[in-house]
Coordinates of C-alpha atoms (C1' of nucleotides) in Angstrom, one line a residue:
Chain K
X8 CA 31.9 -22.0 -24.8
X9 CA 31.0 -20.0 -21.7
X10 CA 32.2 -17.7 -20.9
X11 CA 32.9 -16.7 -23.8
X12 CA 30.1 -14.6 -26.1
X13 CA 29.5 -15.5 -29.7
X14 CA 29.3 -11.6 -30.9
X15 CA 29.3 -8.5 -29.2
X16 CA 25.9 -6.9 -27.7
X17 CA 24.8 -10.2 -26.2
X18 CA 22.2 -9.1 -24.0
X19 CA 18.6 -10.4 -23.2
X20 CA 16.2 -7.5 -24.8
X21 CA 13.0 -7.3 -23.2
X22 CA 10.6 -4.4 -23.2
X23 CA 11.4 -1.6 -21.0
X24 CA 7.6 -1.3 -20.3
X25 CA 7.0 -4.0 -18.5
X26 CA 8.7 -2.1 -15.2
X27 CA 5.5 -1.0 -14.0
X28 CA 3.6 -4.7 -14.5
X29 CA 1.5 -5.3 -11.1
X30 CA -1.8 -7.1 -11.4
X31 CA -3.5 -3.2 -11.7
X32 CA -1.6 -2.4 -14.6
X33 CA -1.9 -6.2 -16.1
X34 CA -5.4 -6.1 -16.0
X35 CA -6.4 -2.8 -17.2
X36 CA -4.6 -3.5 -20.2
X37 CA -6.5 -6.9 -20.9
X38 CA -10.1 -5.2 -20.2
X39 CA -9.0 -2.1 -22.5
X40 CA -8.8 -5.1 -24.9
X41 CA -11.5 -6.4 -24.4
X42 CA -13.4 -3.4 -25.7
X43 CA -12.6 -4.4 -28.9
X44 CA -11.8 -8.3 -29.1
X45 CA -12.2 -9.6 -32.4
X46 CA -12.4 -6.1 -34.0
X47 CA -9.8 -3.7 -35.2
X48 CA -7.8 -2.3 -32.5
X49 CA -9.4 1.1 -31.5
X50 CA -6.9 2.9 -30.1
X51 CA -8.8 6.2 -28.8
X52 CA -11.4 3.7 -27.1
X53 CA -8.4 1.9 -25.4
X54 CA -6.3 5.1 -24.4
X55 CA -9.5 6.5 -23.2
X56 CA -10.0 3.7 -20.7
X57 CA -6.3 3.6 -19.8
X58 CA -6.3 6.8 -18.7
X59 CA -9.9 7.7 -17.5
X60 CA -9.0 4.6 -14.7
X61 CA -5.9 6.0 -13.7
X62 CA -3.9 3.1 -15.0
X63 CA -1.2 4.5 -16.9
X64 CA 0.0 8.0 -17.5
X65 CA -1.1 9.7 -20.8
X66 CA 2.2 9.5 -22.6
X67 CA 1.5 12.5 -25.0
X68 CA 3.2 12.3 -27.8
X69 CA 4.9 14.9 -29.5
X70 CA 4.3 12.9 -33.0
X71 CA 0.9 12.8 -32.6
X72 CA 0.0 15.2 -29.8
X73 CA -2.3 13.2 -28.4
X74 CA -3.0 10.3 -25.6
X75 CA -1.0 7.8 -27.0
X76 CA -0.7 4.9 -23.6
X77 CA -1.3 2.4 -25.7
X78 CA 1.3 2.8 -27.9
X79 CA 4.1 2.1 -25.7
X80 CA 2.1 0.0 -23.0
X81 CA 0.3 -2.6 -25.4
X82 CA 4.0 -4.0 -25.8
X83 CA 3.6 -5.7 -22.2
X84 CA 0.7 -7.9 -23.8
X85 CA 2.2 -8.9 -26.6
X86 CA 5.3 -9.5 -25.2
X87 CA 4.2 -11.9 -22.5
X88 CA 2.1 -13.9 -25.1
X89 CA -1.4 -12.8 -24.1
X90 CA -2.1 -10.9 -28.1
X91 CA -1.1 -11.4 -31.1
X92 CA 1.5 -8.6 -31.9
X93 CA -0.8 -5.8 -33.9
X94 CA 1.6 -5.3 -36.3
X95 CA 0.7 -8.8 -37.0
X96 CA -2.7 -9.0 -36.8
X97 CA -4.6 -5.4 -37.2
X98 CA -7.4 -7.3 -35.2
X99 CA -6.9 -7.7 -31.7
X100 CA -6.4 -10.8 -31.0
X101 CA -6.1 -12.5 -27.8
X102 CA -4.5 -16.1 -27.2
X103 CA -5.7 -18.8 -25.5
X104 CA -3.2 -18.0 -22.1
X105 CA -5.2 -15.1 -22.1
X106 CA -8.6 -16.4 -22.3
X107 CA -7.4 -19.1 -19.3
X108 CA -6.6 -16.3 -17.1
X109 CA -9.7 -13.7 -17.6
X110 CA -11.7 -17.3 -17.5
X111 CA -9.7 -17.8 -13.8
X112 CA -7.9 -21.2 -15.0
X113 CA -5.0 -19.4 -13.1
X114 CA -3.7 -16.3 -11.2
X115 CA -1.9 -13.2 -12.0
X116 CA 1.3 -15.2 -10.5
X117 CA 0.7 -18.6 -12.1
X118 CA 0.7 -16.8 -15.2
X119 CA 3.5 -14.5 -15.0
X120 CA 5.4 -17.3 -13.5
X121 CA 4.2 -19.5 -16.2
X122 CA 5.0 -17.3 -19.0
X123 CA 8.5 -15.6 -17.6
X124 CA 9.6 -19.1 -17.5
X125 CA 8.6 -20.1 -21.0
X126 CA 9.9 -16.9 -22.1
X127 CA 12.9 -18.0 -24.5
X128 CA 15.8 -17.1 -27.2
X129 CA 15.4 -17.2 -29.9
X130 CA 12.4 -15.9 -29.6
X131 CA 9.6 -14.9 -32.6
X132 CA 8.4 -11.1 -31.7
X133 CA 12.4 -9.9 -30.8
X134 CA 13.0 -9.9 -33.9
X135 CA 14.0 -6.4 -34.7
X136 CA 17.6 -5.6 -34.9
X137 CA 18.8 -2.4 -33.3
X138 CA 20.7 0.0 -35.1
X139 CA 23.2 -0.3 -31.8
X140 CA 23.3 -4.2 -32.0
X141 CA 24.8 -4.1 -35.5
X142 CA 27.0 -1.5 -34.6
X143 CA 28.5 -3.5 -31.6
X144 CA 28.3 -6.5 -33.6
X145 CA 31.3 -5.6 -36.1
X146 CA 32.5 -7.4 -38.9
X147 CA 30.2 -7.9 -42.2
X148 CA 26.2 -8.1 -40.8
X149 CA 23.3 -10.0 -42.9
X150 CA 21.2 -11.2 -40.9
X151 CA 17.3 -10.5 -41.7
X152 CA 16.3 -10.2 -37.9
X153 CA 17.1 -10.6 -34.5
X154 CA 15.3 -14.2 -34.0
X155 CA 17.6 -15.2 -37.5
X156 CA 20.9 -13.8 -36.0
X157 CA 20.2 -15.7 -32.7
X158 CA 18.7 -19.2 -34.2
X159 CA 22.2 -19.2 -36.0
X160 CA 24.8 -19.1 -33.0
X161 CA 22.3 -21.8 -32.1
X162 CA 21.4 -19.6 -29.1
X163 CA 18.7 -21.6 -26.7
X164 CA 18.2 -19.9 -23.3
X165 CA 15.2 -19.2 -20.9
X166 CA 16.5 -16.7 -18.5
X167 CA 14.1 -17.5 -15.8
X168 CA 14.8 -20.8 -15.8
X169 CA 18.6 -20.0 -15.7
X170 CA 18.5 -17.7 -13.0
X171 CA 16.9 -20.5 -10.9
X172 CA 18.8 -23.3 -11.7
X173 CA 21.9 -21.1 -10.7
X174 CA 20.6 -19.9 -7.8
X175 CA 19.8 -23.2 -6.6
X176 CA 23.1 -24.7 -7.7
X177 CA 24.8 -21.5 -5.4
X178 CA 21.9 -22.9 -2.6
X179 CA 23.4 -26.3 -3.0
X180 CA 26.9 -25.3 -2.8
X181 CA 26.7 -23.5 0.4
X182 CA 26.8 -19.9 -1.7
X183 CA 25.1 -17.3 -0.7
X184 CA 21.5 -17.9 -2.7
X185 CA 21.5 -14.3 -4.4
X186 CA 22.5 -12.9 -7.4
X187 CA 23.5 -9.1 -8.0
X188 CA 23.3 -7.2 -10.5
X189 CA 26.4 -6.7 -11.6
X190 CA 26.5 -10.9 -11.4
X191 CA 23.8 -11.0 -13.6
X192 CA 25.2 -8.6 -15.7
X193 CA 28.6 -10.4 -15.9
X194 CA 28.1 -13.8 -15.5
X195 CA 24.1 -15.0 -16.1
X196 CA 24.1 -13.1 -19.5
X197 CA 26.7 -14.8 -20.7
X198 CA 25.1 -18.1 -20.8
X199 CA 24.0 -19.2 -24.2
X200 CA 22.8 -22.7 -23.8
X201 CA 20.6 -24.2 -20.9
X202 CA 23.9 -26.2 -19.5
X203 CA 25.9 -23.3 -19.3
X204 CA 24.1 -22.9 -15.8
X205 CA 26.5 -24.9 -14.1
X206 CA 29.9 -23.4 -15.5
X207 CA 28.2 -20.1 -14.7
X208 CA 27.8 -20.6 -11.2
X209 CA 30.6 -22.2 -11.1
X210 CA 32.5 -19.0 -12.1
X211 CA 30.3 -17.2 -10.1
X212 CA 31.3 -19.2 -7.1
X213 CA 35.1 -18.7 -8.0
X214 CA 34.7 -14.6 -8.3
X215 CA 33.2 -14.7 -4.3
X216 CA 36.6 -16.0 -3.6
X217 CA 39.0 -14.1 -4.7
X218 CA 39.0 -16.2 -8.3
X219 CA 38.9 -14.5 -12.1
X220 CA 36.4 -12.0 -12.2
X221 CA 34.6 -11.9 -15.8
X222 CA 33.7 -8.4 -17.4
X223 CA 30.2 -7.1 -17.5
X224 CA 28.5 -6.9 -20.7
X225 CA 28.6 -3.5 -20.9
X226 CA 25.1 -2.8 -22.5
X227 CA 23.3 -5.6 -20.8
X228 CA 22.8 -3.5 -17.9
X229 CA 19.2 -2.6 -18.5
X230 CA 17.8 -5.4 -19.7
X231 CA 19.4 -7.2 -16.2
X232 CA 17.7 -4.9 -14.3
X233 CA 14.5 -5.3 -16.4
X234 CA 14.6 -8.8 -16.1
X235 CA 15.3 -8.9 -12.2
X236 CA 11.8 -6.3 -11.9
X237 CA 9.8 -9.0 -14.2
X238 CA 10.8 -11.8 -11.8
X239 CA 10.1 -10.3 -8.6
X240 CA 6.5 -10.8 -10.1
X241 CA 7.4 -14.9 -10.0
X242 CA 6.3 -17.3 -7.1
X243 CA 9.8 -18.1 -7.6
X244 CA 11.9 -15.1 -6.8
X245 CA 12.3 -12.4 -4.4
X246 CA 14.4 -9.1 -5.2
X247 CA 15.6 -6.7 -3.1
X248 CA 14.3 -3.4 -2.4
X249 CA 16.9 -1.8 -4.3
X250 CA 16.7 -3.7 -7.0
X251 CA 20.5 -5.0 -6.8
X252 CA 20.0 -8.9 -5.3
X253 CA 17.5 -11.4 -6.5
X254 CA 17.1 -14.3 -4.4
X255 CA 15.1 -17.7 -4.2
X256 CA 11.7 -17.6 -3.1
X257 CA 10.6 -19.2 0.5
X258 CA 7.9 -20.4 -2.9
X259 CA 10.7 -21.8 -4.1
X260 CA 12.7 -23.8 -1.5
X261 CA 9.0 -25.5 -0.4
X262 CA 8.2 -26.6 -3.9
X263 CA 11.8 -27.0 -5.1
X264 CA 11.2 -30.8 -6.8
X265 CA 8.5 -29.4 -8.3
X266 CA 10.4 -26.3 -9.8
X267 CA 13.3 -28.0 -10.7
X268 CA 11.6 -30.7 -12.4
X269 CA 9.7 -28.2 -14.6
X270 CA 12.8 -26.6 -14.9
X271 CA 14.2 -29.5 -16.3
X272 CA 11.6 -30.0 -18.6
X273 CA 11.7 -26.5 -20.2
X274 CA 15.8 -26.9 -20.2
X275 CA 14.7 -29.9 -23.1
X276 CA 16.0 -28.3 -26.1
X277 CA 13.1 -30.4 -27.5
X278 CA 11.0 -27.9 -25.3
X279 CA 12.2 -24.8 -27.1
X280 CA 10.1 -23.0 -29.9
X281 CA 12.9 -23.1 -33.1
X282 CA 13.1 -20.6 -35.4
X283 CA 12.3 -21.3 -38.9
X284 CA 12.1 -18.8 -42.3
X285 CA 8.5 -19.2 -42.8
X286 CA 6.2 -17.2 -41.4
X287 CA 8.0 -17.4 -37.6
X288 CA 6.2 -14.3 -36.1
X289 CA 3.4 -15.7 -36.5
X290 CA 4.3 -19.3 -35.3
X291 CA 5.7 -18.1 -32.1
X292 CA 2.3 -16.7 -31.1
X293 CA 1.2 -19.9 -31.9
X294 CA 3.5 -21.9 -29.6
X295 CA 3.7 -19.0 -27.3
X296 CA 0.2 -18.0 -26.7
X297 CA -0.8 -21.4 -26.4
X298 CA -2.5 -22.8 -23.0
X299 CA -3.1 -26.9 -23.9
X300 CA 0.8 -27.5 -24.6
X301 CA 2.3 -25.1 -22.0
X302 CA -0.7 -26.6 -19.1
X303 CA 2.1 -29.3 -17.6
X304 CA 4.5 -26.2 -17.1
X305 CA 2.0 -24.5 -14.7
X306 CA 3.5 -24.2 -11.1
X307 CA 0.4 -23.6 -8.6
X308 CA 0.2 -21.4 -5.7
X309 CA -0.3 -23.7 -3.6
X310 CA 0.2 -27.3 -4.5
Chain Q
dA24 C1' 25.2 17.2 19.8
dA25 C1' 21.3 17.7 17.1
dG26 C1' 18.9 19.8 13.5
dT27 C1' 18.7 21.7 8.9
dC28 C1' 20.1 22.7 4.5
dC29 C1' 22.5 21.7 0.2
dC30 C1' 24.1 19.3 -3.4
dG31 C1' 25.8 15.2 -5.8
dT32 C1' 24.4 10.7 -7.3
dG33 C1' 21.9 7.0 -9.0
dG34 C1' 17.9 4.7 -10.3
dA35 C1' 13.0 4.3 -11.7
dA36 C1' 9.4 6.0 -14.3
dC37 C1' 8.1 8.1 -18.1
dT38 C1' 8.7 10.1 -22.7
dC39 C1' 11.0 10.6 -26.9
dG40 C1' 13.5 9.8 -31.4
dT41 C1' 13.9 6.9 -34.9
dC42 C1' 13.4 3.1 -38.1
dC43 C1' 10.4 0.6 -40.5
Chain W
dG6 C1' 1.8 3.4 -35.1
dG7 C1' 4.7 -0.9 -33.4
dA8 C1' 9.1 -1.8 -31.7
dC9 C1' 13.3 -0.6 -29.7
dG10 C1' 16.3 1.5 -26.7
dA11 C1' 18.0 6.0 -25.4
dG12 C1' 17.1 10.5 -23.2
dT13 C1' 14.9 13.3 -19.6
dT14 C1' 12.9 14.1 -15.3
dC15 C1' 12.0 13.4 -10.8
dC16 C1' 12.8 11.8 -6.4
dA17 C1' 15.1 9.4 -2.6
dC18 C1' 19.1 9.0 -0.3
dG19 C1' 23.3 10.2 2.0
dG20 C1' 27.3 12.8 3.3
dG21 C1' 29.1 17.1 4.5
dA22 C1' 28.7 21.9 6.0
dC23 C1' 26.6 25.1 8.5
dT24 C1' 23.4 26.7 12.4
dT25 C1' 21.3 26.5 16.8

DNA sequence: AAGTCCCGTGGAACTCGTCC
DNA sequence: GGACGAGTTCCACGGGACTT
């Protein structure tokens, strides 16, 4: 029960990488794919064009002393659901999402909104468990992978969706619209289930005035501040200069029926992917990569 | 009082170490 | 060489001390 966490590193991982996403970056890795679509991934053809357009720095490695952007950067694609991992799928495969957007169905912001929002735990490609996780963790560990260790403490959250609904519960209330940092790392983090929103602003409203004030999450730091950068890409949120406030979007107060009601919908647990033994990495590309099913989730620009 | 230099701090960007 | 997350580097910022 908020606010109470069910083991110790509860965070929301998420790529490190995706810090320097703008629409540049975004699409220089999708052409760079589409060198070799449907073939083997060829990664000196992709760093080549990486680099050569001034899209990302070389990132020599000392492992393999040579240009090695890819490597790191191809993590932002598969991450957001536009290819299929590589480990995966040696050929580079990209998903349907991607296909709608190089085919213009939607925009850089329609999409990031789009996907940011469906973005969910349990979730299919963070599945790796970190050597630090099971070290904070404690007690006796078996779990197989991340997704496994999250799909048991029945763990269902979409963190954009969260942040909004809180935000717009703190609008409702008369709160000042914004969250910090340090509120996201201390309160929004600990939410484990889509209804927690409401006890979480709740407290959140209660620590403004004077009420119990809830430790941060002490290694959730990054990934908040990760997170905050990925929505400020969002038709639905703004974020401070600094980086320490994030804030409803004008975007957002206009079309606020229209969020909220999509917001609803992805709050379904019926809406969520679920993890299940078989085969689940590849699965979630299927569910998350997907265009036809997610289509009803879209939020336009202008609508 | 205004300008300049210096240094501490913190965060973002980038790279690295490691596991698999 | 993919994935994760920590380490390193660089830079902006700001306060204080010193100079003009």
């Amino acid at each position: 029960m908020y606010p109470n966490i069910p083991y110790e590193g509860l965070s929301w991982p998420i790529t490190q990488h995706a810090g320097v996403l703008k629409v540049e970056v975004f699409d220089g890795l999708l052409n760079a794919c589409l060198l070799c679509k449907g073939d083997t991934v060829d990664a000196e053809k992709i760093n080549g064009y990486l680099v050569n357009n001034g899209i990302l720095t070389a990132n020599v490695r000392a492992d393999s002393n040579q240009v090695d952007a890819w490597r790191d950067y191809q993590q932002i694609l598969s991450e957001f659901g536009l290819i299929y991992s590589t480990r995966l799928s040696k050929v580079l495969t990209l998903t349907p999402i991607a296909m709608a957007y190089l085919n213009h169905s939607l925009s850089y912001s329609e999409l990031i909104t789009l996907q940011l929002l469906r973005y969910q735990y349990p979730n299919g490609h963070k599945s790796q468990l970190s050597p630090s996780l099971m070290q904070s963790y404690g007690k006796n560990f078996n779990y197989e992978s991340f997704t496994e260790l999250q799909a048991h403490y029945n763990i269902q959250v979409r963190p954009a969706v969260l942040i909004w609904k809180i935000l717009y519960k703190l609008w409702e209330s008369g709160e000042q619209p914004i969250l910090s940092l340090n509120e996201m790392q201390g309160y929004a983090v600990r939410c484990t289930a889509m209804s927690d929103y409401f006890s979480c602003a709740e407290s959140i409203i209660e620590s403004r005035h004077d009420g119990q004030q809830l430790q941060p999450l002490t290694r959730a730091r990054r990934n908040m501040a990760d997170w905050m950068k990925l929505l400020s890409q969002t038709l639905l949120f703004n974020v401070s200069g600094d980086g320490n406030t994030i804030a409803l979007s004008p975007y957002s107060i206009k079309e606020r029926k229209a969020v909220d009601y999509v917001c609803s919908r992805l709050s379904d647990p019926f809406s969520f992917w679920e993890y299940k033994e078989d085969n689940y990495k590849q699965d979630w590309f299927d569910f998350y990569g997907d265009y036809d099913n997610s289509i009803e989730y879209i939020l336009k620009e202008s609508q």
